[in-house]
PDB file of C-alpha atoms and ligand atoms in Angstrom:
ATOM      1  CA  UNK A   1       0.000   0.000   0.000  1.00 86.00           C
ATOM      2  CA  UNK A   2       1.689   3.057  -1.257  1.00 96.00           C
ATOM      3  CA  UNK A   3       0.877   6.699  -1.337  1.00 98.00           C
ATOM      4  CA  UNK A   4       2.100  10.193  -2.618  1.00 98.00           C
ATOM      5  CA  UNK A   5       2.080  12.725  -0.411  1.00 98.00           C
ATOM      6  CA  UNK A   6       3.533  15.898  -2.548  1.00 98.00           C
ATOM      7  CA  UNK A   7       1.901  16.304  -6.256  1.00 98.00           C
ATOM      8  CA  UNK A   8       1.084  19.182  -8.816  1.00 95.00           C
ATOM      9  CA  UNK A   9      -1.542  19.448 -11.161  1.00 93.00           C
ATOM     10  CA  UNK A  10      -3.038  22.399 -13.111  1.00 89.00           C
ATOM     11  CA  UNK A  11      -4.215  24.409 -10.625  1.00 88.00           C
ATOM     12  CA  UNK A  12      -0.344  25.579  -9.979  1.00 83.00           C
ATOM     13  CA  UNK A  13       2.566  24.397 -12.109  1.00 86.00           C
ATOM     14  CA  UNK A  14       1.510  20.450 -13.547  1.00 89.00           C
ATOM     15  CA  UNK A  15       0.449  19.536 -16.398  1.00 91.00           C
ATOM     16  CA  UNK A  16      -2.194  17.657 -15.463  1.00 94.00           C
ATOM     17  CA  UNK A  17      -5.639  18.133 -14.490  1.00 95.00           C
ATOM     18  CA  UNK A  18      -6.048  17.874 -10.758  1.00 97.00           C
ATOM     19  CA  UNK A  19      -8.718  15.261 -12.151  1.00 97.00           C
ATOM     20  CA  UNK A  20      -6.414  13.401 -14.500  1.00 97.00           C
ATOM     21  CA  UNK A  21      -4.241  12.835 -11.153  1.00 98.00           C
ATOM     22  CA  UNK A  22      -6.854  11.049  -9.446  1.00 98.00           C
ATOM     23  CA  UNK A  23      -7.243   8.461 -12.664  1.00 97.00           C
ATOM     24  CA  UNK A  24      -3.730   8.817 -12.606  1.00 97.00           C
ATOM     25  CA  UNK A  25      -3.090   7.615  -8.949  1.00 97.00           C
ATOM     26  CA  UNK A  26      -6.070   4.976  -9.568  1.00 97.00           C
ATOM     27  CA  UNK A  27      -4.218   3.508 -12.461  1.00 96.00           C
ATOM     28  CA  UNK A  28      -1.026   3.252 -10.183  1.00 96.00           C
ATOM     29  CA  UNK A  29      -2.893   1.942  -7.646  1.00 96.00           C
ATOM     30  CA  UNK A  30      -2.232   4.174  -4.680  1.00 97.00           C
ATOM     31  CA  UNK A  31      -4.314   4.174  -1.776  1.00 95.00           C
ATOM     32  CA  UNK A  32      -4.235   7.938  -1.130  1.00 96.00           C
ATOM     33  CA  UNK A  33      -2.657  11.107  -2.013  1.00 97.00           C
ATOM     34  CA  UNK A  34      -2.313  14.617  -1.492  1.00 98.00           C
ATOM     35  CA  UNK A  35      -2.643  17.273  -4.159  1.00 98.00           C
ATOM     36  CA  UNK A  36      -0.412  20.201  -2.715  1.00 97.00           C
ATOM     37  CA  UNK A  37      -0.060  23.141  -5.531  1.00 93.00           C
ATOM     38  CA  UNK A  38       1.614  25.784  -4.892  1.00 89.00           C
ATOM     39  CA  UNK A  39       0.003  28.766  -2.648  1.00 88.00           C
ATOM     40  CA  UNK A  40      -3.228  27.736  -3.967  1.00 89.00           C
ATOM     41  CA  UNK A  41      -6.185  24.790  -2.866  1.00 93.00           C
ATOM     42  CA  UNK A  42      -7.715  25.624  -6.187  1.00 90.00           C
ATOM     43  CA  UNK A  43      -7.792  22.271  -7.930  1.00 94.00           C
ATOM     44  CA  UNK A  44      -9.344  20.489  -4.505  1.00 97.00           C
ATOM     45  CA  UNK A  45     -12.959  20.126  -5.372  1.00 96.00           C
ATOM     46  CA  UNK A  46     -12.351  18.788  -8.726  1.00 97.00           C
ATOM     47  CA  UNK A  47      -9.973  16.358  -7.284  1.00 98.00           C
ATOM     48  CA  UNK A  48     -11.942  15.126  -4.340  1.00 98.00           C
ATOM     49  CA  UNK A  49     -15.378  15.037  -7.130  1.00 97.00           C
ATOM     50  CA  UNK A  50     -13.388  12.258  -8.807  1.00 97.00           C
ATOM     51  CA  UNK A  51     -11.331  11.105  -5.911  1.00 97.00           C
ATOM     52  CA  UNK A  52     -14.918  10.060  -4.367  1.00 96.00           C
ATOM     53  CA  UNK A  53     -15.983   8.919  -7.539  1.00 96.00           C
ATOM     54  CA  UNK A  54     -13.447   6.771  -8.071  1.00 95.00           C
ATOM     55  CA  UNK A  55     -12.928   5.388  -4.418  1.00 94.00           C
ATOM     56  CA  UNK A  56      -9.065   6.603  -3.558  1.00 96.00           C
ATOM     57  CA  UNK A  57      -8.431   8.674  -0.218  1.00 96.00           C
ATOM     58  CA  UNK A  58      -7.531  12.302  -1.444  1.00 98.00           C
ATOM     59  CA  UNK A  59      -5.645  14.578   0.942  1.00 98.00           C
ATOM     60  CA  UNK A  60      -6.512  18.053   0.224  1.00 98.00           C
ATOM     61  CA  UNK A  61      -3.462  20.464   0.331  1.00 98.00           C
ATOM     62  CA  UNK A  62      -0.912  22.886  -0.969  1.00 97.00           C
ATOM     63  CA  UNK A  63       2.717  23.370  -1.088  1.00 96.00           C
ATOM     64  CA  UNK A  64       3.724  27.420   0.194  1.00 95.00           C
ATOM     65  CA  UNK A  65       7.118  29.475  -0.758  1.00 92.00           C
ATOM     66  CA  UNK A  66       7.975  30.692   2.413  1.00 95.00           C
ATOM     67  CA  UNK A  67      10.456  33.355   3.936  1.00 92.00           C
ATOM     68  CA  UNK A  68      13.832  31.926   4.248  1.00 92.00           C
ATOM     69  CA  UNK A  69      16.854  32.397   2.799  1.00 87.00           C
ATOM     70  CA  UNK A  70      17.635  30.363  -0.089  1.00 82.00           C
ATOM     71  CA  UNK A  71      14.045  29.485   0.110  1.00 89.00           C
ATOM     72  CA  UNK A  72      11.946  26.974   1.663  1.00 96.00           C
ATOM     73  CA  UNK A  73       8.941  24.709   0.500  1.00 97.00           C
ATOM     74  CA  UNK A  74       6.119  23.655   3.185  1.00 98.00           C
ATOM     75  CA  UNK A  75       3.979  21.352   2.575  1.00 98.00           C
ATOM     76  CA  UNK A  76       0.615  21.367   4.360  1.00 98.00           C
ATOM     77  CA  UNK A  77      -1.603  18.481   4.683  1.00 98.00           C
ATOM     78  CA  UNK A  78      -5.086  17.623   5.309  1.00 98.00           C
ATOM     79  CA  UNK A  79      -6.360  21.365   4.876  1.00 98.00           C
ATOM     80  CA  UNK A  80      -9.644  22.113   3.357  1.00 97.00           C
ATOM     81  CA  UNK A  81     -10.423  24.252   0.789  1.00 95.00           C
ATOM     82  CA  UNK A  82     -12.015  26.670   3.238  1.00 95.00           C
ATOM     83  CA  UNK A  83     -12.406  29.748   5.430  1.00 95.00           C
ATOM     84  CA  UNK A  84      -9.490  29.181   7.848  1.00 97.00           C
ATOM     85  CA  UNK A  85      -6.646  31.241   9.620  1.00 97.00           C
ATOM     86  CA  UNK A  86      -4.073  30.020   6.644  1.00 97.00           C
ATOM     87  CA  UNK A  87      -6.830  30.082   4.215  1.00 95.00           C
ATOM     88  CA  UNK A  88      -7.874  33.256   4.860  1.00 92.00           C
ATOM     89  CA  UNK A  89      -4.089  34.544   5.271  1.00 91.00           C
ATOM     90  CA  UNK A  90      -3.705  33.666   1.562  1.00 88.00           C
ATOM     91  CA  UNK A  91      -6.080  34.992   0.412  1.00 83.00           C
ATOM     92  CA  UNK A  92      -5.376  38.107   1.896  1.00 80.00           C
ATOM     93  CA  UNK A  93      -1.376  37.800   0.620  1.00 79.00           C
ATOM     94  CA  UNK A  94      -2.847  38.161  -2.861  1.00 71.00           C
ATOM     95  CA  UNK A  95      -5.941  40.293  -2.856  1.00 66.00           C
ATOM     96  CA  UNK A  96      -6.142  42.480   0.095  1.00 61.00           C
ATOM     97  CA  UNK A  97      -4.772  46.182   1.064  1.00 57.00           C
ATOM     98  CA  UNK A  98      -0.725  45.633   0.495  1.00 62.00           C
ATOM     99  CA  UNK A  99      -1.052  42.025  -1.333  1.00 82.00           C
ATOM    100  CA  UNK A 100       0.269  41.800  -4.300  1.00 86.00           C
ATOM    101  CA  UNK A 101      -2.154  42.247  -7.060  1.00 89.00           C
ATOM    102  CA  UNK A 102      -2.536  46.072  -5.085  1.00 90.00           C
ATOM    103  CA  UNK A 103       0.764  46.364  -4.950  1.00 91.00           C
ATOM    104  CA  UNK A 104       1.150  45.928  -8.900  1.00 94.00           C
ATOM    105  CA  UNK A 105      -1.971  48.423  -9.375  1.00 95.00           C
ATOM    106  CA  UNK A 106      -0.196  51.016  -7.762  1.00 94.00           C
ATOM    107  CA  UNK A 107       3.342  50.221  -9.819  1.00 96.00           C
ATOM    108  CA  UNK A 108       1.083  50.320 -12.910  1.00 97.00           C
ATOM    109  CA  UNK A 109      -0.775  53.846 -11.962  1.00 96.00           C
ATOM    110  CA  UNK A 110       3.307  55.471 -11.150  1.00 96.00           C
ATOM    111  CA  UNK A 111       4.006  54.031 -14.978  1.00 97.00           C
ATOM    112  CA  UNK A 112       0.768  56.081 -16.517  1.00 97.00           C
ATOM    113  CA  UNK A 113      -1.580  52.828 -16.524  1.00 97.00           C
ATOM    114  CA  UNK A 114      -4.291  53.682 -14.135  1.00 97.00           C
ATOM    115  CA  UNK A 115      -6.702  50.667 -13.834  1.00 96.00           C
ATOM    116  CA  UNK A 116      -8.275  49.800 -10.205  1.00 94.00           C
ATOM    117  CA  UNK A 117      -8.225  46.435  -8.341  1.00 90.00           C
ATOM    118  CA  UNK A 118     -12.241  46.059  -8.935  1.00 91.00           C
ATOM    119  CA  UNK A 119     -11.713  46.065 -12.517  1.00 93.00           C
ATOM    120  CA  UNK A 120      -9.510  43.176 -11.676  1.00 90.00           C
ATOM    121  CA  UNK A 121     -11.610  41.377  -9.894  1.00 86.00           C
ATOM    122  CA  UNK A 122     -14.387  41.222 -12.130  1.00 89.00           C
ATOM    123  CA  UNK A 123     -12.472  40.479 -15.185  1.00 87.00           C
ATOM    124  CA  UNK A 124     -11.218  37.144 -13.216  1.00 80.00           C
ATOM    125  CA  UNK A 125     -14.394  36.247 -12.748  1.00 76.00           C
ATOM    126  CA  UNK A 126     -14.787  33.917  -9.571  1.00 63.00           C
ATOM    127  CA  UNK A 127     -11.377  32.313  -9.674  1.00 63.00           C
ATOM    128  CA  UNK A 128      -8.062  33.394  -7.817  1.00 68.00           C
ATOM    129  CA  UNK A 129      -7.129  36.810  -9.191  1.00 77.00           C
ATOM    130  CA  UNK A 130      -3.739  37.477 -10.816  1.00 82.00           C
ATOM    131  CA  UNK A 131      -1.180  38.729 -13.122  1.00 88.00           C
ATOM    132  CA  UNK A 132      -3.247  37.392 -16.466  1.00 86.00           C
ATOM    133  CA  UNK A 133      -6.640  39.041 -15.314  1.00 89.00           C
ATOM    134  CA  UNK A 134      -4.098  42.571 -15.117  1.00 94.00           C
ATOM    135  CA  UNK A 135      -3.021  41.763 -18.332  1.00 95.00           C
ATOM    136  CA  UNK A 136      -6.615  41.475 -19.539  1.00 94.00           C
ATOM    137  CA  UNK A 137      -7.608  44.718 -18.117  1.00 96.00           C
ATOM    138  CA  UNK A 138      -4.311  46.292 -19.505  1.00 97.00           C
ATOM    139  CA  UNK A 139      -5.125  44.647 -23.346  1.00 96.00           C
ATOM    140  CA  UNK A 140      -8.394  46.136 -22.686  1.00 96.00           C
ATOM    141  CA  UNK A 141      -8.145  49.873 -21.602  1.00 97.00           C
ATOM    142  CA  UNK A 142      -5.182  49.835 -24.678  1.00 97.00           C
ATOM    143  CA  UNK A 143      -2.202  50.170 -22.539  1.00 98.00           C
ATOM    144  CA  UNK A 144      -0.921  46.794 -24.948  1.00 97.00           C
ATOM    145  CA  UNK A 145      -1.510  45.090 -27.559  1.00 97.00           C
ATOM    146  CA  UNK A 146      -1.537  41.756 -26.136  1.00 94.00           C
ATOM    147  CA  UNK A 147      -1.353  39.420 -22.953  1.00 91.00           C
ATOM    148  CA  UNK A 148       1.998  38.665 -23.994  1.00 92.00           C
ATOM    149  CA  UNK A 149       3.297  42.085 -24.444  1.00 95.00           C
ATOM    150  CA  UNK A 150       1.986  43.145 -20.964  1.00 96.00           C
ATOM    151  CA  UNK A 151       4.149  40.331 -19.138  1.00 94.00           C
ATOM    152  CA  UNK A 152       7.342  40.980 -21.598  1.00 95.00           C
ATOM    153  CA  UNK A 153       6.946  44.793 -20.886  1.00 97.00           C
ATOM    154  CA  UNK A 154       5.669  45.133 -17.508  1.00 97.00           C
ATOM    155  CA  UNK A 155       4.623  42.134 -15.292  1.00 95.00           C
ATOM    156  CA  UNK A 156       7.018  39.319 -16.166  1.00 92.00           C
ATOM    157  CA  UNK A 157       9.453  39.234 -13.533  1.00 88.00           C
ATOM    158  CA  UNK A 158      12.318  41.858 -13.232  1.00 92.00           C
ATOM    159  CA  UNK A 159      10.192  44.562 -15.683  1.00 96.00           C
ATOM    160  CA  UNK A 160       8.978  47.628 -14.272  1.00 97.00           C
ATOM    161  CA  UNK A 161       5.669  46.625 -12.551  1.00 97.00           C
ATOM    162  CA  UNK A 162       6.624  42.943 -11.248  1.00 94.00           C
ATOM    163  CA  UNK A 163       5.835  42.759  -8.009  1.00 90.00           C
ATOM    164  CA  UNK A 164       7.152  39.683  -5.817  1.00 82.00           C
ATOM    165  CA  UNK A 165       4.812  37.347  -4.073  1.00 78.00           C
ATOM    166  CA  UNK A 166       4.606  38.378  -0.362  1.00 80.00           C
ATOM    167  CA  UNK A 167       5.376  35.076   1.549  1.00 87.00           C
ATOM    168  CA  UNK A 168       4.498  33.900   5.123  1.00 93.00           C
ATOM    169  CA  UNK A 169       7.544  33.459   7.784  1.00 95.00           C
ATOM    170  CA  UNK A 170       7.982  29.626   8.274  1.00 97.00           C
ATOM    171  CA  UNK A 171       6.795  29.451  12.339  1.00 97.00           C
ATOM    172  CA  UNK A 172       4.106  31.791  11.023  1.00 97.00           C
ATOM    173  CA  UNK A 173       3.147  29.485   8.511  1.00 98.00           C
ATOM    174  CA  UNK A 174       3.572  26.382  10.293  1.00 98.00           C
ATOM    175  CA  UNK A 175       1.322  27.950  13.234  1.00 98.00           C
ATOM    176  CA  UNK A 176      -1.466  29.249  10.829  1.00 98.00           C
ATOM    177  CA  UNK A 177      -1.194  25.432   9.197  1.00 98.00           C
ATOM    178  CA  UNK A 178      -1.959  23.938  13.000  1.00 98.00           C
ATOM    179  CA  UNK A 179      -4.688  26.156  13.730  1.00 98.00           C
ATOM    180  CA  UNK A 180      -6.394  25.715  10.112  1.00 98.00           C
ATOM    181  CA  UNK A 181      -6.489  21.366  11.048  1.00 97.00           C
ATOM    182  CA  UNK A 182      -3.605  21.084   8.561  1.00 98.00           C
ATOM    183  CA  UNK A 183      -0.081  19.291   9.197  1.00 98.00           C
ATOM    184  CA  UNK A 184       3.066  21.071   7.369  1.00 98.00           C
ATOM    185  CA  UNK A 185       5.922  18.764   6.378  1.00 98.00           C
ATOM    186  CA  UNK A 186       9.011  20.212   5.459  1.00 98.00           C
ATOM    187  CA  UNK A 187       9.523  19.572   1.700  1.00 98.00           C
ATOM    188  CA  UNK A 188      12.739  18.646  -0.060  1.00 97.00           C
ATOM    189  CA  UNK A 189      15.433  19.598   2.440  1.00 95.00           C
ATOM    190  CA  UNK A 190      18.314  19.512   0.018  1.00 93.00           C
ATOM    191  CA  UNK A 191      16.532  22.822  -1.283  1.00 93.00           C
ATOM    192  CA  UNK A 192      17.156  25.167   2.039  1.00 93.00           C
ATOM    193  CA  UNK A 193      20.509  25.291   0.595  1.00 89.00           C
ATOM    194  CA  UNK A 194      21.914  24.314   4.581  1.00 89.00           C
ATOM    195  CA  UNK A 195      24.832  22.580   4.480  1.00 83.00           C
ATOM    196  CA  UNK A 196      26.547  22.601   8.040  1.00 89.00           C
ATOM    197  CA  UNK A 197      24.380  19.979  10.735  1.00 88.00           C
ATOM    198  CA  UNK A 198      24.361  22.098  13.184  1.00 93.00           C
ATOM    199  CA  UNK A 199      22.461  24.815  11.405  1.00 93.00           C
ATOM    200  CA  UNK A 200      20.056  22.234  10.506  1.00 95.00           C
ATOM    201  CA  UNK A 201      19.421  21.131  13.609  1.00 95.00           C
ATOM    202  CA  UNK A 202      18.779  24.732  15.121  1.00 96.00           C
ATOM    203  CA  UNK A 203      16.128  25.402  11.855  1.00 97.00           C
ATOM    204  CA  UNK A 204      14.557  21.961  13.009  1.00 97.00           C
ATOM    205  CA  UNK A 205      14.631  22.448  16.558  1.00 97.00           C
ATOM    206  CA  UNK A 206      12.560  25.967  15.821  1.00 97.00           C
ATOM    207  CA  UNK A 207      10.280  25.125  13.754  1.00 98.00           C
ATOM    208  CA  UNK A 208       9.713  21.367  15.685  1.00 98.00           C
ATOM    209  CA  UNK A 209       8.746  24.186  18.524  1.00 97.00           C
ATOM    210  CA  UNK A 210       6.660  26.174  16.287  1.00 98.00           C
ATOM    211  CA  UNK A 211       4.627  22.760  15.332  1.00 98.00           C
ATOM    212  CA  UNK A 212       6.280  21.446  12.408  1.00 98.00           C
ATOM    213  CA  UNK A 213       5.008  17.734  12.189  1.00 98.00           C
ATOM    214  CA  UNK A 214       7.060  15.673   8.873  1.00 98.00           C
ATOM    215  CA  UNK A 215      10.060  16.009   6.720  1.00 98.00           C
ATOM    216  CA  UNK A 216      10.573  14.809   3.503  1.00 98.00           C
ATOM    217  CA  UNK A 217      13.058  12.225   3.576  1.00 97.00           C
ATOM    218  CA  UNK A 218      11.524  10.156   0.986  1.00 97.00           C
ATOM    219  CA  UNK A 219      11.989  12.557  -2.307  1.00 97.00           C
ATOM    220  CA  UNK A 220      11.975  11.654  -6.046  1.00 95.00           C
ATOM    221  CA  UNK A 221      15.175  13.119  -6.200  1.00 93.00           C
ATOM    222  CA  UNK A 222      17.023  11.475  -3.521  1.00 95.00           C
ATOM    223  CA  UNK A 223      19.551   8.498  -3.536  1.00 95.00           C
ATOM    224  CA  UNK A 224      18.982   5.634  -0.867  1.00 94.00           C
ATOM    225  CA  UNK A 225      21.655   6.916   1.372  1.00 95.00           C
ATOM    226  CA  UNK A 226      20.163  10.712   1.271  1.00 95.00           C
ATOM    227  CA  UNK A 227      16.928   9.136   2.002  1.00 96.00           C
ATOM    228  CA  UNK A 228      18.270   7.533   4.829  1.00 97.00           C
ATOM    229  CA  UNK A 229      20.471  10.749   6.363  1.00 95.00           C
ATOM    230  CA  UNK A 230      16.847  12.805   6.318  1.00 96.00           C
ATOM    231  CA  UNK A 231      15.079   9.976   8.115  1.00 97.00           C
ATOM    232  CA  UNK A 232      17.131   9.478  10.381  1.00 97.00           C
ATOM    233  CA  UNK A 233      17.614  13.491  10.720  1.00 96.00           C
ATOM    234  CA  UNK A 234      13.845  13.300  11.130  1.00 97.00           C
ATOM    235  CA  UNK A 235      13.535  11.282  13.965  1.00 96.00           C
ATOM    236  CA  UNK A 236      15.939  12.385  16.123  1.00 96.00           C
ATOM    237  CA  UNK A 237      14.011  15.821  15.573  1.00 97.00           C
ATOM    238  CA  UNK A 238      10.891  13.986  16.604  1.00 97.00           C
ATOM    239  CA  UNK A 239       9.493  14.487  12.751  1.00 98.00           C
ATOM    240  CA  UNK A 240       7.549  11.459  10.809  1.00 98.00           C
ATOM    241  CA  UNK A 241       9.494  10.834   7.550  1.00 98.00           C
ATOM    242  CA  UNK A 242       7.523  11.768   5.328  1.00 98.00           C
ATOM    243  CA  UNK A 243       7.532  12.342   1.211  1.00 97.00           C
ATOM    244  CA  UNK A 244       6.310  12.185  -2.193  1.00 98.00           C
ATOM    245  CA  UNK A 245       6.921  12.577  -5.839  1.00 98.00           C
ATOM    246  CA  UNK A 246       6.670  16.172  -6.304  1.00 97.00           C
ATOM    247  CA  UNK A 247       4.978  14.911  -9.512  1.00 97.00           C
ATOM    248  CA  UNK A 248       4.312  17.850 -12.222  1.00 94.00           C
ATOM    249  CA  UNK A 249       3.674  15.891 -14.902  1.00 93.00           C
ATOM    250  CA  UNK A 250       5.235  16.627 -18.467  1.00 91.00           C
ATOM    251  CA  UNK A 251       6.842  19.545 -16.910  1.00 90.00           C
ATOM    252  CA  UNK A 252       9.531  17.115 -15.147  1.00 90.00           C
ATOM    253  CA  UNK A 253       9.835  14.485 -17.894  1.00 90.00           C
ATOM    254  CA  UNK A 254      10.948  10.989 -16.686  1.00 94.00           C
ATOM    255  CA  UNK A 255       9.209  11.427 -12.775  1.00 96.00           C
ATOM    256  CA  UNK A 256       6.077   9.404 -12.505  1.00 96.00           C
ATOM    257  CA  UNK A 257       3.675  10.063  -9.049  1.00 97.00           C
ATOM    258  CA  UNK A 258       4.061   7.551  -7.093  1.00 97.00           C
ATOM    259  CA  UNK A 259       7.463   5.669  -7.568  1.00 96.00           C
ATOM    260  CA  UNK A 260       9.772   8.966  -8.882  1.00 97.00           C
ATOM    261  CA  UNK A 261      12.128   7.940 -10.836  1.00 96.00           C
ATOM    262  CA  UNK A 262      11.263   4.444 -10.713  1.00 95.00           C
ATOM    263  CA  UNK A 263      13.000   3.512  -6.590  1.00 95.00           C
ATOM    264  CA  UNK A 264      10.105   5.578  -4.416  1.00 97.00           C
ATOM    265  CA  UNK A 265       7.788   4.269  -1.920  1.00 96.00           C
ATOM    266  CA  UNK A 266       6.186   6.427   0.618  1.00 97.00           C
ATOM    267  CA  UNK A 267       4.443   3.374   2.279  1.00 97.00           C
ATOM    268  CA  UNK A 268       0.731   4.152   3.409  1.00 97.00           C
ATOM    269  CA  UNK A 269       1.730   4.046   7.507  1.00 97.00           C
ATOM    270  CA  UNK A 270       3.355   7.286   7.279  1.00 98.00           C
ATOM    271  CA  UNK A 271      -0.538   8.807   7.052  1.00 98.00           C
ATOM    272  CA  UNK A 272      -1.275   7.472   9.749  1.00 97.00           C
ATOM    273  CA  UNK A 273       1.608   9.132  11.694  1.00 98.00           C
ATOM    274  CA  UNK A 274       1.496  12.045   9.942  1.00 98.00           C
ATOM    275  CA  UNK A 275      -2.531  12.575  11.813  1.00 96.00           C
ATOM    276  CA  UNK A 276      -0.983  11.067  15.093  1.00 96.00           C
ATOM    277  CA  UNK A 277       1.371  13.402  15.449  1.00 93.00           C
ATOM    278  CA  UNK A 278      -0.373  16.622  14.334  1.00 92.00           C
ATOM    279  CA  UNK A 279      -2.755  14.789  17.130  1.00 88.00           C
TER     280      UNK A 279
HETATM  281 ZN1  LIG B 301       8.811  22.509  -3.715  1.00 88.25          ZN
HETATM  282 ZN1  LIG B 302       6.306  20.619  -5.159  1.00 88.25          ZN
END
């Protein structure tokens, strides 16, 4: 009984539907697994529709960028699709007074492009709002001549009204994650870009304190004996060993969900561990 606890579909960065994962995991047979896109729950209720359809256990969940040097990846498990304290936070991050979609509003109006965050809104319809529904409203009022042209010219990243993606502080995160029923895991540690133990043992130790519950040991991308340094790193930090593909379909040719790159088992006990210790 396997499972994957770290996937992408659609709704952030994967190729695939968030429903063609669920066939997907079927075909494989899994008996559960988590669909964690990036900064978004977005592609949940299409998931669980066919997950329930189709009789596999779907964890609902997402996968945040968080504050950190070098960067970090949570993942956060077993929360719903919503109003909660992270929920709402995220929301908030993107839409609200000082979130980013303002913040690019008010670049735009300094750079002669006046256009207000309730046209915005409305052209996005009832989805998330971001940088394509500006680019709509820019393509509309004349300011370019096309979607493309308003990323190369002004939104892509690094032109004049890019405007990063405000991100949560990891004990922050990890505390909003608790009180919303969800259980972070620590993705990919190789990633933190920490190389000397004992500066990985303080950054566990803290965030172990601020409620951190797994860590991915048990990536696509490790070897055996990297898989085995993070578990065993894990448990002496009192973490479950957790992990997962970090499937995104065509857009990481060669990784499948479930078994990586062909030597990955997350077996299905570390569930149940993962909801005893967030317990
Ligand atoms: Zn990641
Ligand atoms: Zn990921």
């Amino acid at each position: 009984m396997a499972v994957d606890l770290h996937t992408h579909s659609t709704a952030s960065d994967g190729s695939e539907t968030p429903s063609a994962l669920v066939d997907k995991a079927v075909d494989l047979g899994l008996s559960a697994f988590a669909l964690t896109d990036h900064d978004t729950l977005e592609g949940i209720e299409e998931a669980r529709a066919s997950a329930d359809k189709a009789g596999i256990d779907l964890i609902p969940g997402t996968e945040l960028s968080l504050e950190h040097e070098g960067g970090m990846h949570l993942v956060v498990l077993w929360l719903e699709p919503e109003p909660g304290p992270l929920q709402d936070r995220l929301a908030g991050l993107q839409f609200g007074r000082g979130g980013r979609n303002a913040a690019i509003v008010g670049l735009l109006e300094g750079l002669g492009m006046p256009l207000s965050l309730d046209e915005v809104i409305e052209e996005s319809g009832s989805g998330s709002v971001g940088r394509p529904h500006i680019a709509a409203v820019m393509l509309r009022k004349g300011y370019v001549e096309s979607i493309g042209e308003a990323f190369e010219l002004w939104l892509g990243a690094g032109k004049p009204a890019y405007a990063p993606r405000p991100r949560l502080a990891p004990e922050e995160a990890i505390g909003l994650a608790r009180d919303s029923g969800g259980v972070p895991v620590l993705a990919h540690p190789h990633t933190l870009g920490i190389n000397r133990s004992h500066e990985m043992a303080d950054l566990l130790v803290r965030l172990r304190s601020a409620g951190l519950v797994g860590l991915e040991a048990l990536c696509a991308a490790y070897q055996r004996h990297e898989r085995e340094g993070y578990a065993d790193l894990a448990r002496r930090f009192g973490l479950v060993v957790s992990g997962g593909s970090d499937y995104h379909g065509s857009y990481k040719p060669g990784l499948d969900m479930g078994t990586g790159y062909g030597d990955l088992a997350v077996p299905y006990d570390v569930v149940d561990q993962l909801r005893a210790g967030a317990a």
